[in-house]
């Protein structure tokens, strides 16, 4: 059974940092591109960042470029999202997802999400 489990969310003041983690099980992690998405209250889910199975290629949404960094450790079956210079607009539930494609056209597996709240 495939599971993606996010952790690391919480409450942080504006300008602060958080690192999200997503632990994968039940899949050959190194064969999947991984992505982070977020959904704020009343808004549609949006793409945040993605990383190729090798970790050598990454994509970012313009809204997080130069503030967020996606990385992965295939030995630990984990993908990370380092979030710096956080803004209240970054408040959302953050989800990780796994894709068979690069660039990802669709995502096959999704986690349950972790809440990130940035106070002003």
mmCIF file with all atom_site columns, N, CA, C and O in Angstrom, residues 17-65:
data_model
loop_
_atom_site.group_PDB
_atom_site.id
_atom_site.type_symbol
_atom_site.label_atom_id
_atom_site.label_alt_id
_atom_site.label_comp_id
_atom_site.label_asym_id
_atom_site.label_entity_id
_atom_site.label_seq_id
_atom_site.pdbx_PDB_ins_code
_atom_site.Cartn_x
_atom_site.Cartn_y
_atom_site.Cartn_z
_atom_site.occupancy
_atom_site.B_iso_or_equiv
_atom_site.pdbx_formal_charge
_atom_site.auth_seq_id
_atom_site.auth_comp_id
_atom_site.auth_asym_id
_atom_site.auth_atom_id
_atom_site.pdbx_PDB_model_num
ATOM 1   N N  . UNK A 1 17 ? 10.793  30.462 9.148   1.00 0.00 ? 17 UNK A N  1
ATOM 2   C CA . UNK A 1 17 ? 11.090  29.311 8.294   1.00 0.00 ? 17 UNK A CA 1
ATOM 3   C C  . UNK A 1 17 ? 10.454  28.046 8.849   1.00 0.00 ? 17 UNK A C  1
ATOM 4   O O  . UNK A 1 17 ? 10.238  27.916 10.056  1.00 0.00 ? 17 UNK A O  1
ATOM 5   N N  . UNK A 1 18 ? 10.182  27.139 7.936   1.00 0.00 ? 18 UNK A N  1
ATOM 6   C CA . UNK A 1 18 ? 9.722   25.793 8.277   1.00 0.00 ? 18 UNK A CA 1
ATOM 7   C C  . UNK A 1 18 ? 10.304  24.831 7.256   1.00 0.00 ? 18 UNK A C  1
ATOM 8   O O  . UNK A 1 18 ? 10.551  25.216 6.108   1.00 0.00 ? 18 UNK A O  1
ATOM 9   N N  . UNK A 1 19 ? 10.499  23.586 7.675   1.00 0.00 ? 19 UNK A N  1
ATOM 10  C CA . UNK A 1 19 ? 10.886  22.546 6.729   1.00 0.00 ? 19 UNK A CA 1
ATOM 11  C C  . UNK A 1 19 ? 9.863   21.433 6.787   1.00 0.00 ? 19 UNK A C  1
ATOM 12  O O  . UNK A 1 19 ? 9.675   20.814 7.835   1.00 0.00 ? 19 UNK A O  1
ATOM 13  N N  . UNK A 1 20 ? 9.211   21.205 5.671   1.00 0.00 ? 20 UNK A N  1
ATOM 14  C CA . UNK A 1 20 ? 8.272   20.109 5.557   1.00 0.00 ? 20 UNK A CA 1
ATOM 15  C C  . UNK A 1 20 ? 8.990   18.857 5.068   1.00 0.00 ? 20 UNK A C  1
ATOM 16  O O  . UNK A 1 20 ? 9.930   18.937 4.288   1.00 0.00 ? 20 UNK A O  1
ATOM 17  N N  . UNK A 1 21 ? 8.497   17.719 5.533   1.00 0.00 ? 21 UNK A N  1
ATOM 18  C CA . UNK A 1 21 ? 9.018   16.429 5.077   1.00 0.00 ? 21 UNK A CA 1
ATOM 19  C C  . UNK A 1 21 ? 7.860   15.581 4.575   1.00 0.00 ? 21 UNK A C  1
ATOM 20  O O  . UNK A 1 21 ? 6.725   15.721 5.041   1.00 0.00 ? 21 UNK A O  1
ATOM 21  N N  . UNK A 1 22 ? 8.164   14.702 3.653   1.00 0.00 ? 22 UNK A N  1
ATOM 22  C CA . UNK A 1 22 ? 7.164   13.760 3.146   1.00 0.00 ? 22 UNK A CA 1
ATOM 23  C C  . UNK A 1 22 ? 7.841   12.409 3.010   1.00 0.00 ? 22 UNK A C  1
ATOM 24  O O  . UNK A 1 22 ? 8.758   12.245 2.201   1.00 0.00 ? 22 UNK A O  1
ATOM 25  N N  . UNK A 1 23 ? 7.397   11.473 3.826   1.00 0.00 ? 23 UNK A N  1
ATOM 26  C CA . UNK A 1 23 ? 7.963   10.136 3.841   1.00 0.00 ? 23 UNK A CA 1
ATOM 27  C C  . UNK A 1 23 ? 7.094   9.212  2.992   1.00 0.00 ? 23 UNK A C  1
ATOM 28  O O  . UNK A 1 23 ? 5.882   9.113  3.233   1.00 0.00 ? 23 UNK A O  1
ATOM 29  N N  . UNK A 1 24 ? 7.709   8.556  2.032   1.00 0.00 ? 24 UNK A N  1
ATOM 30  C CA . UNK A 1 24 ? 6.996   7.646  1.142   1.00 0.00 ? 24 UNK A CA 1
ATOM 31  C C  . UNK A 1 24 ? 7.254   6.198  1.522   1.00 0.00 ? 24 UNK A C  1
ATOM 32  O O  . UNK A 1 24 ? 8.370   5.833  1.909   1.00 0.00 ? 24 UNK A O  1
ATOM 33  N N  . UNK A 1 25 ? 6.210   5.387  1.405   1.00 0.00 ? 25 UNK A N  1
ATOM 34  C CA . UNK A 1 25 ? 6.345   3.954  1.623   1.00 0.00 ? 25 UNK A CA 1
ATOM 35  C C  . UNK A 1 25 ? 5.460   3.222  0.618   1.00 0.00 ? 25 UNK A C  1
ATOM 36  O O  . UNK A 1 25 ? 4.487   3.780  0.108   1.00 0.00 ? 25 UNK A O  1
ATOM 37  N N  . UNK A 1 26 ? 5.841   1.986  0.333   1.00 0.00 ? 26 UNK A N  1
ATOM 38  C CA . UNK A 1 26 ? 5.053   1.182  -0.594  1.00 0.00 ? 26 UNK A CA 1
ATOM 39  C C  . UNK A 1 26 ? 5.327   1.468  -2.058  1.00 0.00 ? 26 UNK A C  1
ATOM 40  O O  . UNK A 1 26 ? 4.616   0.970  -2.924  1.00 0.00 ? 26 UNK A O  1
ATOM 41  N N  . UNK A 1 27 ? 6.344   2.313  -2.330  1.00 0.00 ? 27 UNK A N  1
ATOM 42  C CA . UNK A 1 27 ? 6.712   2.640  -3.705  1.00 0.00 ? 27 UNK A CA 1
ATOM 43  C C  . UNK A 1 27 ? 8.241   2.599  -3.820  1.00 0.00 ? 27 UNK A C  1
ATOM 44  O O  . UNK A 1 27 ? 8.953   2.729  -2.820  1.00 0.00 ? 27 UNK A O  1
ATOM 45  N N  . UNK A 1 28 ? 8.708   2.447  -5.055  1.00 0.00 ? 28 UNK A N  1
ATOM 46  C CA . UNK A 1 28 ? 10.130  2.611  -5.325  1.00 0.00 ? 28 UNK A CA 1
ATOM 47  C C  . UNK A 1 28 ? 10.372  4.106  -5.471  1.00 0.00 ? 28 UNK A C  1
ATOM 48  O O  . UNK A 1 28 ? 10.240  4.679  -6.550  1.00 0.00 ? 28 UNK A O  1
ATOM 49  N N  . UNK A 1 29 ? 10.708  4.715  -4.362  1.00 0.00 ? 29 UNK A N  1
ATOM 50  C CA . UNK A 1 29 ? 10.721  6.178  -4.264  1.00 0.00 ? 29 UNK A CA 1
ATOM 51  C C  . UNK A 1 29 ? 11.588  6.816  -5.335  1.00 0.00 ? 29 UNK A C  1
ATOM 52  O O  . UNK A 1 29 ? 11.216  7.825  -5.929  1.00 0.00 ? 29 UNK A O  1
ATOM 53  N N  . UNK A 1 30 ? 12.737  6.224  -5.610  1.00 0.00 ? 30 UNK A N  1
ATOM 54  C CA . UNK A 1 30 ? 13.682  6.824  -6.558  1.00 0.00 ? 30 UNK A CA 1
ATOM 55  C C  . UNK A 1 30 ? 13.182  6.787  -7.997  1.00 0.00 ? 30 UNK A C  1
ATOM 56  O O  . UNK A 1 30 ? 13.801  7.383  -8.878  1.00 0.00 ? 30 UNK A O  1
ATOM 57  N N  . UNK A 1 31 ? 12.055  6.126  -8.241  1.00 0.00 ? 31 UNK A N  1
ATOM 58  C CA . UNK A 1 31 ? 11.477  6.065  -9.582  1.00 0.00 ? 31 UNK A CA 1
ATOM 59  C C  . UNK A 1 31 ? 10.427  7.141  -9.817  1.00 0.00 ? 31 UNK A C  1
ATOM 60  O O  . UNK A 1 31 ? 9.881   7.234  -10.925 1.00 0.00 ? 31 UNK A O  1
ATOM 61  N N  . UNK A 1 32 ? 10.128  7.929  -8.793  1.00 0.00 ? 32 UNK A N  1
ATOM 62  C CA . UNK A 1 32 ? 9.049   8.908  -8.883  1.00 0.00 ? 32 UNK A CA 1
ATOM 63  C C  . UNK A 1 32 ? 9.582   10.331 -8.768  1.00 0.00 ? 32 UNK A C  1
ATOM 64  O O  . UNK A 1 32 ? 10.414  10.627 -7.910  1.00 0.00 ? 32 UNK A O  1
ATOM 65  N N  . UNK A 1 33 ? 9.061   11.184 -9.638  1.00 0.00 ? 33 UNK A N  1
ATOM 66  C CA . UNK A 1 33 ? 9.197   12.607 -9.412  1.00 0.00 ? 33 UNK A CA 1
ATOM 67  C C  . UNK A 1 33 ? 8.251   12.978 -8.277  1.00 0.00 ? 33 UNK A C  1
ATOM 68  O O  . UNK A 1 33 ? 7.193   12.364 -8.117  1.00 0.00 ? 33 UNK A O  1
ATOM 69  N N  . UNK A 1 34 ? 8.653   13.967 -7.500  1.00 0.00 ? 34 UNK A N  1
ATOM 70  C CA . UNK A 1 34 ? 7.847   14.374 -6.341  1.00 0.00 ? 34 UNK A CA 1
ATOM 71  C C  . UNK A 1 34 ? 7.488   15.846 -6.450  1.00 0.00 ? 34 UNK A C  1
ATOM 72  O O  . UNK A 1 34 ? 8.257   16.655 -6.962  1.00 0.00 ? 34 UNK A O  1
ATOM 73  N N  . UNK A 1 35 ? 6.323   16.154 -5.940  1.00 0.00 ? 35 UNK A N  1
ATOM 74  C CA . UNK A 1 35 ? 5.881   17.543 -5.964  1.00 0.00 ? 35 UNK A CA 1
ATOM 75  C C  . UNK A 1 35 ? 5.267   17.957 -4.648  1.00 0.00 ? 35 UNK A C  1
ATOM 76  O O  . UNK A 1 35 ? 4.854   17.117 -3.846  1.00 0.00 ? 35 UNK A O  1
ATOM 77  N N  . UNK A 1 36 ? 5.263   19.262 -4.438  1.00 0.00 ? 36 UNK A N  1
ATOM 78  C CA . UNK A 1 36 ? 4.544   19.874 -3.315  1.00 0.00 ? 36 UNK A CA 1
ATOM 79  C C  . UNK A 1 36 ? 3.466   20.782 -3.889  1.00 0.00 ? 36 UNK A C  1
ATOM 80  O O  . UNK A 1 36 ? 3.715   21.541 -4.840  1.00 0.00 ? 36 UNK A O  1
ATOM 81  N N  . UNK A 1 37 ? 2.307   20.710 -3.298  1.00 0.00 ? 37 UNK A N  1
ATOM 82  C CA . UNK A 1 37 ? 1.182   21.560 -3.641  1.00 0.00 ? 37 UNK A CA 1
ATOM 83  C C  . UNK A 1 37 ? 0.644   22.176 -2.351  1.00 0.00 ? 37 UNK A C  1
ATOM 84  O O  . UNK A 1 37 ? 0.974   21.726 -1.256  1.00 0.00 ? 37 UNK A O  1
ATOM 85  N N  . UNK A 1 38 ? -0.205  23.179 -2.512  1.00 0.00 ? 38 UNK A N  1
ATOM 86  C CA . UNK A 1 38 ? -0.844  23.767 -1.335  1.00 0.00 ? 38 UNK A CA 1
ATOM 87  C C  . UNK A 1 38 ? -2.249  24.219 -1.689  1.00 0.00 ? 38 UNK A C  1
ATOM 88  O O  . UNK A 1 38 ? -2.555  24.513 -2.839  1.00 0.00 ? 38 UNK A O  1
ATOM 89  N N  . UNK A 1 39 ? -3.068  24.264 -0.655  1.00 0.00 ? 39 UNK A N  1
ATOM 90  C CA . UNK A 1 39 ? -4.442  24.740 -0.829  1.00 0.00 ? 39 UNK A CA 1
ATOM 91  C C  . UNK A 1 39 ? -4.815  25.619 0.352   1.00 0.00 ? 39 UNK A C  1
ATOM 92  O O  . UNK A 1 39 ? -4.823  25.148 1.501   1.00 0.00 ? 39 UNK A O  1
ATOM 93  N N  . UNK A 1 40 ? -5.094  26.857 0.051   1.00 0.00 ? 40 UNK A N  1
ATOM 94  C CA . UNK A 1 40 ? -5.526  27.811 1.067   1.00 0.00 ? 40 UNK A CA 1
ATOM 95  C C  . UNK A 1 40 ? -7.047  27.764 1.166   1.00 0.00 ? 40 UNK A C  1
ATOM 96  O O  . UNK A 1 40 ? -7.732  27.357 0.224   1.00 0.00 ? 40 UNK A O  1
ATOM 97  N N  . UNK A 1 41 ? -7.599  28.192 2.304   1.00 0.00 ? 41 UNK A N  1
ATOM 98  C CA . UNK A 1 41 ? -9.058  28.178 2.472   1.00 0.00 ? 41 UNK A CA 1
ATOM 99  C C  . UNK A 1 41 ? -9.756  28.955 1.361   1.00 0.00 ? 41 UNK A C  1
ATOM 100 O O  . UNK A 1 41 ? -9.386  30.087 1.050   1.00 0.00 ? 41 UNK A O  1
ATOM 101 N N  . UNK A 1 42 ? -10.747 28.319 0.743   1.00 0.00 ? 42 UNK A N  1
ATOM 102 C CA . UNK A 1 42 ? -11.520 28.976 -0.289  1.00 0.00 ? 42 UNK A CA 1
ATOM 103 C C  . UNK A 1 42 ? -10.833 29.085 -1.631  1.00 0.00 ? 42 UNK A C  1
ATOM 104 O O  . UNK A 1 42 ? -11.365 29.720 -2.554  1.00 0.00 ? 42 UNK A O  1
ATOM 105 N N  . UNK A 1 43 ? -9.663  28.490 -1.759  1.00 0.00 ? 43 UNK A N  1
ATOM 106 C CA . UNK A 1 43 ? -8.914  28.565 -3.015  1.00 0.00 ? 43 UNK A CA 1
ATOM 107 C C  . UNK A 1 43 ? -8.646  27.175 -3.566  1.00 0.00 ? 43 UNK A C  1
ATOM 108 O O  . UNK A 1 43 ? -8.726  26.179 -2.853  1.00 0.00 ? 43 UNK A O  1
ATOM 109 N N  . UNK A 1 44 ? -8.322  27.126 -4.850  1.00 0.00 ? 44 UNK A N  1
ATOM 110 C CA . UNK A 1 44 ? -7.979  25.855 -5.462  1.00 0.00 ? 44 UNK A CA 1
ATOM 111 C C  . UNK A 1 44 ? -6.556  25.444 -5.088  1.00 0.00 ? 44 UNK A C  1
ATOM 112 O O  . UNK A 1 44 ? -5.714  26.284 -4.773  1.00 0.00 ? 44 UNK A O  1
ATOM 113 N N  . UNK A 1 45 ? -6.323  24.164 -5.160  1.00 0.00 ? 45 UNK A N  1
ATOM 114 C CA . UNK A 1 45 ? -4.986  23.659 -4.899  1.00 0.00 ? 45 UNK A CA 1
ATOM 115 C C  . UNK A 1 45 ? -4.039  24.173 -5.973  1.00 0.00 ? 45 UNK A C  1
ATOM 116 O O  . UNK A 1 45 ? -4.376  24.198 -7.160  1.00 0.00 ? 45 UNK A O  1
ATOM 117 N N  . UNK A 1 46 ? -2.836  24.576 -5.567  1.00 0.00 ? 46 UNK A N  1
ATOM 118 C CA . UNK A 1 46 ? -1.873  25.114 -6.523  1.00 0.00 ? 46 UNK A CA 1
ATOM 119 C C  . UNK A 1 46 ? -0.523  24.437 -6.385  1.00 0.00 ? 46 UNK A C  1
ATOM 120 O O  . UNK A 1 46 ? -0.131  23.990 -5.304  1.00 0.00 ? 46 UNK A O  1
ATOM 121 N N  . UNK A 1 47 ? 0.179   24.399 -7.492  1.00 0.00 ? 47 UNK A N  1
ATOM 122 C CA . UNK A 1 47 ? 1.520   23.829 -7.533  1.00 0.00 ? 47 UNK A CA 1
ATOM 123 C C  . UNK A 1 47 ? 2.501   24.721 -6.782  1.00 0.00 ? 47 UNK A C  1
ATOM 124 O O  . UNK A 1 47 ? 2.426   25.951 -6.878  1.00 0.00 ? 47 UNK A O  1
ATOM 125 N N  . UNK A 1 48 ? 3.423   24.090 -6.065  1.00 0.00 ? 48 UNK A N  1
ATOM 126 C CA . UNK A 1 48 ? 4.461   24.828 -5.346  1.00 0.00 ? 48 UNK A CA 1
ATOM 127 C C  . UNK A 1 48 ? 5.843   24.523 -5.924  1.00 0.00 ? 48 UNK A C  1
ATOM 128 O O  . UNK A 1 48 ? 6.579   25.431 -6.320  1.00 0.00 ? 48 UNK A O  1
ATOM 129 N N  . UNK A 1 49 ? 6.180   23.236 -5.974  1.00 0.00 ? 49 UNK A N  1
ATOM 130 C CA . UNK A 1 49 ? 7.516   22.859 -6.447  1.00 0.00 ? 49 UNK A CA 1
ATOM 131 C C  . UNK A 1 49 ? 7.520   21.388 -6.826  1.00 0.00 ? 49 UNK A C  1
ATOM 132 O O  . UNK A 1 49 ? 6.692   20.612 -6.335  1.00 0.00 ? 49 UNK A O  1
ATOM 133 N N  . UNK A 1 50 ? 8.471   21.015 -7.686  1.00 0.00 ? 50 UNK A N  1
ATOM 134 C CA . UNK A 1 50 ? 8.634   19.601 -8.039  1.00 0.00 ? 50 UNK A CA 1
ATOM 135 C C  . UNK A 1 50 ? 10.109  19.286 -8.224  1.00 0.00 ? 50 UNK A C  1
ATOM 136 O O  . UNK A 1 50 ? 10.927  20.181 -8.468  1.00 0.00 ? 50 UNK A O  1
ATOM 137 N N  . UNK A 1 51 ? 10.425  18.004 -8.110  1.00 0.00 ? 51 UNK A N  1
ATOM 138 C CA . UNK A 1 51 ? 11.813  17.566 -8.213  1.00 0.00 ? 51 UNK A CA 1
ATOM 139 C C  . UNK A 1 51 ? 11.847  16.221 -8.929  1.00 0.00 ? 51 UNK A C  1
ATOM 140 O O  . UNK A 1 51 ? 11.029  15.338 -8.696  1.00 0.00 ? 51 UNK A O  1
ATOM 141 N N  . UNK A 1 52 ? 12.818  16.091 -9.829  1.00 0.00 ? 52 UNK A N  1
ATOM 142 C CA . UNK A 1 52 ? 12.972  14.868 -10.594 1.00 0.00 ? 52 UNK A CA 1
ATOM 143 C C  . UNK A 1 52 ? 13.458  13.732 -9.710  1.00 0.00 ? 52 UNK A C  1
ATOM 144 O O  . UNK A 1 52 ? 13.984  13.967 -8.620  1.00 0.00 ? 52 UNK A O  1
ATOM 145 N N  . UNK A 1 53 ? 13.283  12.502 -10.174 1.00 0.00 ? 53 UNK A N  1
ATOM 146 C CA . UNK A 1 53 ? 13.675  11.352 -9.351  1.00 0.00 ? 53 UNK A CA 1
ATOM 147 C C  . UNK A 1 53 ? 15.150  11.417 -8.937  1.00 0.00 ? 53 UNK A C  1
ATOM 148 O O  . UNK A 1 53 ? 15.499  10.970 -7.865  1.00 0.00 ? 53 UNK A O  1
ATOM 149 N N  . UNK A 1 54 ? 15.996  11.970 -9.815  1.00 0.00 ? 54 UNK A N  1
ATOM 150 C CA . UNK A 1 54 ? 17.423  12.061 -9.494  1.00 0.00 ? 54 UNK A CA 1
ATOM 151 C C  . UNK A 1 54 ? 17.732  13.237 -8.575  1.00 0.00 ? 54 UNK A C  1
ATOM 152 O O  . UNK A 1 54 ? 18.808  13.308 -7.992  1.00 0.00 ? 54 UNK A O  1
ATOM 153 N N  . UNK A 1 55 ? 16.803  14.161 -8.478  1.00 0.00 ? 55 UNK A N  1
ATOM 154 C CA . UNK A 1 55 ? 17.044  15.381 -7.699  1.00 0.00 ? 55 UNK A CA 1
ATOM 155 C C  . UNK A 1 55 ? 17.774  16.453 -8.469  1.00 0.00 ? 55 UNK A C  1
ATOM 156 O O  . UNK A 1 55 ? 18.002  17.542 -7.943  1.00 0.00 ? 55 UNK A O  1
ATOM 157 N N  . UNK A 1 56 ? 18.117  16.189 -9.732  1.00 0.00 ? 56 UNK A N  1
ATOM 158 C CA . UNK A 1 56 ? 18.936  17.145 -10.487 1.00 0.00 ? 56 UNK A CA 1
ATOM 159 C C  . UNK A 1 56 ? 18.150  18.239 -11.165 1.00 0.00 ? 56 UNK A C  1
ATOM 160 O O  . UNK A 1 56 ? 18.721  19.215 -11.651 1.00 0.00 ? 56 UNK A O  1
ATOM 161 N N  . UNK A 1 57 ? 16.823  18.069 -11.240 1.00 0.00 ? 57 UNK A N  1
ATOM 162 C CA . UNK A 1 57 ? 15.997  19.100 -11.864 1.00 0.00 ? 57 UNK A CA 1
ATOM 163 C C  . UNK A 1 57 ? 14.868  19.462 -10.919 1.00 0.00 ? 57 UNK A C  1
ATOM 164 O O  . UNK A 1 57 ? 14.276  18.582 -10.278 1.00 0.00 ? 57 UNK A O  1
ATOM 165 N N  . UNK A 1 58 ? 14.585  20.740 -10.863 1.00 0.00 ? 58 UNK A N  1
ATOM 166 C CA . UNK A 1 58 ? 13.511  21.224 -10.009 1.00 0.00 ? 58 UNK A CA 1
ATOM 167 C C  . UNK A 1 58 ? 12.729  22.316 -10.731 1.00 0.00 ? 58 UNK A C  1
ATOM 168 O O  . UNK A 1 58 ? 13.253  23.000 -11.623 1.00 0.00 ? 58 UNK A O  1
ATOM 169 N N  . UNK A 1 59 ? 11.473  22.462 -10.332 1.00 0.00 ? 59 UNK A N  1
ATOM 170 C CA . UNK A 1 59 ? 10.627  23.551 -10.821 1.00 0.00 ? 59 UNK A CA 1
ATOM 171 C C  . UNK A 1 59 ? 9.970   24.213 -9.610  1.00 0.00 ? 59 UNK A C  1
ATOM 172 O O  . UNK A 1 59 ? 9.694   23.549 -8.605  1.00 0.00 ? 59 UNK A O  1
ATOM 173 N N  . UNK A 1 60 ? 9.727   25.509 -9.725  1.00 0.00 ? 60 UNK A N  1
ATOM 174 C CA . UNK A 1 60 ? 9.071   26.252 -8.644  1.00 0.00 ? 60 UNK A CA 1
ATOM 175 C C  . UNK A 1 60 ? 7.991   27.153 -9.228  1.00 0.00 ? 60 UNK A C  1
ATOM 176 O O  . UNK A 1 60 ? 8.132   27.699 -10.322 1.00 0.00 ? 60 UNK A O  1
ATOM 177 N N  . UNK A 1 61 ? 6.938   27.341 -8.443  1.00 0.00 ? 61 UNK A N  1
ATOM 178 C CA . UNK A 1 61 ? 5.971   28.384 -8.762  1.00 0.00 ? 61 UNK A CA 1
ATOM 179 C C  . UNK A 1 61 ? 6.648   29.732 -8.561  1.00 0.00 ? 61 UNK A C  1
ATOM 180 O O  . UNK A 1 61 ? 7.494   29.886 -7.672  1.00 0.00 ? 61 UNK A O  1
ATOM 181 N N  . UNK A 1 62 ? 6.257   30.701 -9.369  1.00 0.00 ? 62 UNK A N  1
ATOM 182 C CA . UNK A 1 62 ? 6.867   32.020 -9.263  1.00 0.00 ? 62 UNK A CA 1
ATOM 183 C C  . UNK A 1 62 ? 6.686   32.616 -7.859  1.00 0.00 ? 62 UNK A C  1
ATOM 184 O O  . UNK A 1 62 ? 7.553   33.351 -7.367  1.00 0.00 ? 62 UNK A O  1
ATOM 185 N N  . UNK A 1 63 ? 5.571   32.283 -7.228  1.00 0.00 ? 63 UNK A N  1
ATOM 186 C CA . UNK A 1 63 ? 5.255   32.879 -5.924  1.00 0.00 ? 63 UNK A CA 1
ATOM 187 C C  . UNK A 1 63 ? 6.205   32.415 -4.812  1.00 0.00 ? 63 UNK A C  1
ATOM 188 O O  . UNK A 1 63 ? 6.273   33.056 -3.765  1.00 0.00 ? 63 UNK A O  1
ATOM 189 N N  . UNK A 1 64 ? 6.917   31.310 -5.035  1.00 0.00 ? 64 UNK A N  1
ATOM 190 C CA . UNK A 1 64 ? 7.796   30.790 -3.976  1.00 0.00 ? 64 UNK A CA 1
ATOM 191 C C  . UNK A 1 64 ? 9.260   30.753 -4.402  1.00 0.00 ? 64 UNK A C  1
ATOM 192 O O  . UNK A 1 64 ? 10.131  30.434 -3.587  1.00 0.00 ? 64 UNK A O  1
ATOM 193 N N  . UNK A 1 65 ? 9.521   31.068 -5.661  1.00 0.00 ? 65 UNK A N  1
ATOM 194 C CA . UNK A 1 65 ? 10.892  31.018 -6.170  1.00 0.00 ? 65 UNK A CA 1
ATOM 195 C C  . UNK A 1 65 ? 11.785  31.917 -5.324  1.00 0.00 ? 65 UNK A C  1
ATOM 196 O O  . UNK A 1 65 ? 11.397  33.028 -4.950  1.00 0.00 ? 65 UNK A O  1
#
